Amino acid sequence: MSKRSCIFAIALIAGVMAISIGGRSQATVVVAGTLVTLDGDNDGFLDDATIDRVTFDVTAGAFITFDILADEAIGFDLNGDNELTRLNTFIRLFVGNAPGHPIAPDGNIGFDDNGALGSDGSISTFDSILNFGFQFAGTYFLTIEDRVSGFAEAIAGIDLDHTGLWASAGPGFATDHADWQLTLTPQEGEISNVFVTAHSAIPEPTTIALFALGLLGLGAARRRRHHHRT
């Protein structure tokens, strides 16, 4: 199986962490997550990176600003977690379930790479910002990644053979992950059911096999003890 064809299988078996914020709102919604380095294709190298997804519902005619806060610098712990991480974000907007919305060939209806600083405290133009008007009510989702992957990778939630800007951030920065924060601001209309999905590392086959053998050994030991007692 090629690396590109295996990303859909990876998406299906990856562990998934989800954070949900319900309720329809015209107020600003803020969510956060972490992209990490992993061996997603089991080639023995930590040279792949996760891609996060933010799913949400909007009303017809909504106009939403999506503003990323991610790229930090020495002396600027933007999210107050007592560590520094670097991230050159690229965000894509996709149609999830919005009856009547025309579908682009790749499903992508909007994107941003490097944007203006916005109003969320960004200090770097590596932080993306996207303004989008939604003609149709429904469910949409935004993918958050480092720089630019392929469309299939964005959907699958993993970027193969790309470790992200954080891996080479240098002294004073974390090199195995990067944190991000997304501010969703309805300029018009309403947003609801904001849901963050992050794909986690996949257990390697050898690890799973060793764990299974351990359980079998424990079961055998218990049977022997029971036999001696009787």
Tab-separated table of C-alpha atoms in Angstrom:
chain	number	residue	atom	x	y	z
A	1	MET	CA	0.000	0.000	0.000
A	2	SER	CA	1.408	3.425	-0.943
A	3	LYS	CA	1.789	6.198	1.624
A	4	ARG	CA	-0.909	8.275	-0.034
A	5	SER	CA	-3.410	5.430	-0.166
A	6	CYS	CA	-2.819	4.494	3.471
A	7	ILE	CA	-3.909	7.852	4.880
A	8	PHE	CA	-7.601	6.924	4.705
A	9	ALA	CA	-6.922	3.756	6.696
A	10	ILE	CA	-4.960	5.827	9.184
A	11	ALA	CA	-7.912	8.171	9.598
A	12	LEU	CA	-10.233	5.257	10.333
A	13	ILE	CA	-8.049	3.587	12.978
A	14	ALA	CA	-6.514	6.649	14.596
A	15	GLY	CA	-7.537	7.454	18.157
A	16	VAL	CA	-9.736	10.516	18.217
A	17	MET	CA	-10.058	13.206	20.864
A	18	ALA	CA	-13.074	15.475	20.559
A	19	ILE	CA	-14.138	18.674	22.295
A	20	SER	CA	-17.664	19.966	21.742
A	21	ILE	CA	-19.220	23.343	22.490
A	22	GLY	CA	-22.982	23.307	21.936
A	23	GLY	CA	-25.567	26.047	21.713
A	24	ARG	CA	-26.301	28.548	18.975
A	25	SER	CA	-24.551	31.854	19.464
A	26	GLN	CA	-23.925	35.228	17.890
A	27	ALA	CA	-21.039	35.644	20.338
A	28	THR	CA	-17.395	34.770	19.739
A	29	VAL	CA	-16.418	31.121	20.260
A	30	VAL	CA	-12.811	30.131	21.073
A	31	VAL	CA	-11.452	26.575	20.731
A	32	ALA	CA	-7.912	25.181	20.911
A	33	GLY	CA	-5.855	22.130	20.039
A	34	THR	CA	-2.388	20.697	19.472
A	35	LEU	CA	-0.678	19.319	16.370
A	36	VAL	CA	1.914	16.619	17.075
A	37	THR	CA	4.726	14.735	15.365
A	38	LEU	CA	4.189	10.976	14.949
A	39	ASP	CA	5.083	7.935	12.866
A	40	GLY	CA	1.766	7.863	11.058
A	41	ASP	CA	2.798	5.522	8.234
A	42	ASN	CA	4.813	3.122	10.438
A	43	ASP	CA	8.032	3.626	8.483
A	44	GLY	CA	10.116	3.879	11.650
A	45	PHE	CA	10.530	7.660	11.485
A	46	LEU	CA	8.789	10.437	13.394
A	47	ASP	CA	8.340	12.419	10.192
A	48	ASP	CA	4.553	12.890	9.971
A	49	ALA	CA	2.224	15.462	11.539
A	50	THR	CA	-1.406	15.513	12.611
A	51	ILE	CA	-4.034	17.822	11.103
A	52	ASP	CA	-6.925	18.987	13.290
A	53	ARG	CA	-10.540	19.589	12.287
A	54	VAL	CA	-13.101	22.081	13.640
A	55	THR	CA	-16.712	21.261	12.718
A	56	PHE	CA	-19.574	23.742	13.196
A	57	ASP	CA	-23.094	24.675	12.108
A	58	VAL	CA	-24.110	28.071	10.721
A	59	THR	CA	-27.360	29.772	9.783
A	60	ALA	CA	-28.042	30.874	6.214
A	61	GLY	CA	-26.423	34.221	5.498
A	62	ALA	CA	-23.876	33.939	8.319
A	63	PHE	CA	-20.580	35.765	7.887
A	64	ILE	CA	-17.834	34.346	10.092
A	65	THR	CA	-14.254	35.396	10.837
A	66	PHE	CA	-11.886	32.496	11.585
A	67	ASP	CA	-8.752	33.793	13.308
A	68	ILE	CA	-5.797	31.565	14.279
A	69	LEU	CA	-3.434	32.318	17.184
A	70	ALA	CA	-0.484	29.922	17.091
A	71	ASP	CA	3.005	31.152	16.221
A	72	GLU	CA	4.861	32.242	19.368
A	73	ALA	CA	8.268	33.849	19.960
A	74	ILE	CA	10.756	34.179	22.790
A	75	GLY	CA	9.062	36.272	25.458
A	76	PHE	CA	5.586	35.826	23.937
A	77	ASP	CA	3.699	32.907	25.531
A	78	LEU	CA	0.467	33.802	23.770
A	79	ASN	CA	-1.773	31.093	25.249
A	80	GLY	CA	-0.270	31.204	28.763
A	81	ASP	CA	0.702	27.520	28.961
A	82	ASN	CA	4.306	28.206	30.096
A	83	GLU	CA	5.848	26.858	26.881
A	84	LEU	CA	6.601	28.200	23.422
A	85	THR	CA	5.666	26.537	20.123
A	86	ARG	CA	5.914	27.553	16.468
A	87	LEU	CA	3.331	26.897	13.777
A	88	ASN	CA	2.897	28.218	10.228
A	89	THR	CA	-0.806	27.505	9.881
A	90	PHE	CA	-2.775	26.765	6.743
A	91	ILE	CA	-6.552	26.472	7.083
A	92	ARG	CA	-9.117	25.052	4.644
A	93	LEU	CA	-12.904	25.303	4.747
A	94	PHE	CA	-15.014	22.359	3.562
A	95	VAL	CA	-18.715	21.656	3.132
A	96	GLY	CA	-19.915	18.990	5.558
A	97	ASN	CA	-23.692	18.777	5.196
A	98	ALA	CA	-25.271	21.910	3.744
A	99	PRO	CA	-28.202	21.067	1.428
A	100	GLY	CA	-28.171	23.241	-1.664
A	101	HIS	CA	-24.514	24.248	-1.434
A	102	PRO	CA	-22.605	23.611	-4.656
A	103	ILE	CA	-19.662	21.268	-4.052
A	104	ALA	CA	-16.244	22.100	-5.476
A	105	PRO	CA	-14.386	19.153	-7.064
A	106	ASP	CA	-12.188	18.807	-3.971
A	107	GLY	CA	-14.836	19.965	-1.476
A	108	ASN	CA	-12.702	22.940	-0.488
A	109	ILE	CA	-14.629	26.239	-0.541
A	110	GLY	CA	-12.168	28.582	1.147
A	111	PHE	CA	-8.614	28.730	2.491
A	112	ASP	CA	-5.928	30.982	3.970
A	113	ASP	CA	-2.190	30.571	4.415
A	114	ASN	CA	-0.535	33.685	5.854
A	115	GLY	CA	-2.881	36.413	6.936
A	116	ALA	CA	-3.173	39.740	8.696
A	117	LEU	CA	-2.587	39.799	12.449
A	118	GLY	CA	-6.291	40.091	13.264
A	119	SER	CA	-7.532	40.993	16.739
A	120	ASP	CA	-6.751	37.817	18.721
A	121	GLY	CA	-3.264	38.811	19.877
A	122	SER	CA	-1.295	37.326	16.962
A	123	ILE	CA	2.289	38.540	16.563
A	124	SER	CA	3.068	36.645	13.343
A	125	THR	CA	1.640	36.642	9.828
A	126	PHE	CA	2.124	32.843	9.926
A	127	ASP	CA	-1.222	32.891	11.778
A	128	SER	CA	-4.068	32.403	9.300
A	129	ILE	CA	-7.262	34.463	9.177
A	130	LEU	CA	-10.282	33.772	6.948
A	131	ASN	CA	-13.517	35.709	6.448
A	132	PHE	CA	-16.325	33.766	4.817
A	133	GLY	CA	-19.975	34.320	3.997
A	134	PHE	CA	-22.255	31.259	4.093
A	135	GLN	CA	-25.180	31.398	1.699
A	136	PHE	CA	-26.572	28.056	2.884
A	137	ALA	CA	-27.287	26.861	6.415
A	138	GLY	CA	-25.696	23.581	7.442
A	139	THR	CA	-22.575	21.866	8.746
A	140	TYR	CA	-19.087	22.843	7.640
A	141	PHE	CA	-15.587	22.062	8.845
A	142	LEU	CA	-12.219	23.759	8.925
A	143	THR	CA	-8.874	21.896	8.832
A	144	ILE	CA	-5.808	23.275	10.625
A	145	GLU	CA	-2.336	22.183	9.559
A	146	ASP	CA	1.251	23.366	9.276
A	147	ARG	CA	1.870	24.961	5.880
A	148	VAL	CA	0.192	23.039	3.033
A	149	SER	CA	-0.595	19.329	2.676
A	150	GLY	CA	-2.686	17.543	0.065
A	151	PHE	CA	-6.488	17.643	0.145
A	152	ALA	CA	-6.695	13.916	0.942
A	153	GLU	CA	-4.333	14.408	3.873
A	154	ALA	CA	-6.358	17.331	5.209
A	155	ILE	CA	-9.503	15.172	5.165
A	156	ALA	CA	-7.696	12.168	6.705
A	157	GLY	CA	-6.150	14.250	9.491
A	158	ILE	CA	-2.480	13.451	8.895
A	159	ASP	CA	0.304	14.985	6.809
A	160	LEU	CA	2.762	12.281	5.723
A	161	ASP	CA	6.508	12.990	5.566
A	162	HIS	CA	6.139	16.510	6.942
A	163	THR	CA	7.049	17.258	10.555
A	164	GLY	CA	5.888	20.863	10.804
A	165	LEU	CA	7.648	24.131	11.590
A	166	TRP	CA	7.831	23.228	15.290
A	167	ALA	CA	10.293	20.376	14.654
A	168	SER	CA	13.014	22.872	13.702
A	169	ALA	CA	11.976	25.720	16.006
A	170	GLY	CA	15.279	25.724	17.924
A	171	PRO	CA	16.279	26.378	21.562
A	172	GLY	CA	13.528	27.568	23.854
A	173	PHE	CA	10.712	25.976	21.841
A	174	ALA	CA	8.911	22.617	22.010
A	175	THR	CA	9.939	20.467	19.029
A	176	ASP	CA	7.417	17.601	19.160
A	177	HIS	CA	4.159	19.570	18.950
A	178	ALA	CA	2.564	22.966	18.351
A	179	ASP	CA	-0.469	24.543	20.000
A	180	TRP	CA	-3.149	26.525	18.214
A	181	GLN	CA	-6.181	28.594	19.175
A	182	LEU	CA	-9.065	29.444	16.849
A	183	THR	CA	-11.452	32.342	17.401
A	184	LEU	CA	-14.747	32.096	15.499
A	185	THR	CA	-16.541	35.442	15.374
A	186	PRO	CA	-19.998	35.758	13.739
A	187	GLN	CA	-20.159	39.159	12.072
A	188	GLU	CA	-23.644	38.215	10.861
A	189	GLY	CA	-25.877	35.212	11.570
A	190	GLU	CA	-25.242	32.497	14.146
A	191	ILE	CA	-22.809	29.652	14.774
A	192	SER	CA	-23.394	26.532	16.892
A	193	ASN	CA	-22.194	23.011	17.723
A	194	VAL	CA	-18.483	23.807	17.438
A	195	PHE	CA	-16.603	20.511	17.581
A	196	VAL	CA	-12.821	19.912	17.570
A	197	THR	CA	-11.411	16.571	16.387
A	198	ALA	CA	-7.721	15.729	16.790
A	199	HIS	CA	-6.160	12.517	15.518
A	200	SER	CA	-3.736	10.912	17.965
A	201	ALA	CA	-0.758	8.609	17.501
A	202	ILE	CA	-1.481	5.093	16.226
A	203	PRO	CA	-0.162	2.138	18.309
A	204	GLU	CA	2.457	0.213	16.324
A	205	PRO	CA	1.612	-3.445	15.473
A	206	THR	CA	4.488	-4.756	17.614
A	207	THR	CA	3.169	-2.835	20.615
A	208	ILE	CA	-0.320	-4.260	20.135
A	209	ALA	CA	1.107	-7.811	19.748
A	210	LEU	CA	3.199	-7.531	22.916
A	211	PHE	CA	0.191	-6.246	24.843
A	212	ALA	CA	-1.919	-9.175	23.599
A	213	LEU	CA	0.810	-11.686	24.550
A	214	GLY	CA	0.976	-10.125	27.996
A	215	LEU	CA	-2.765	-10.634	28.478
A	216	LEU	CA	-2.490	-14.246	27.327
A	217	GLY	CA	0.365	-14.864	29.734
A	218	LEU	CA	-1.588	-13.330	32.606
A	219	GLY	CA	-4.567	-15.550	31.808
A	220	ALA	CA	-2.373	-18.687	31.715
A	221	ALA	CA	-0.799	-17.794	35.058
A	222	ARG	CA	-4.207	-17.375	36.656
A	223	ARG	CA	-5.356	-20.755	35.307
A	224	ARG	CA	-2.249	-22.463	36.733
A	225	ARG	CA	-2.827	-20.907	40.153
A	226	HIS	CA	-6.467	-22.027	40.091
A	227	HIS	CA	-5.399	-25.594	39.109
A	228	HIS	CA	-2.929	-25.848	41.998
A	229	ARG	CA	-5.533	-24.659	44.500
A	230	THR	CA	-8.044	-27.314	43.413
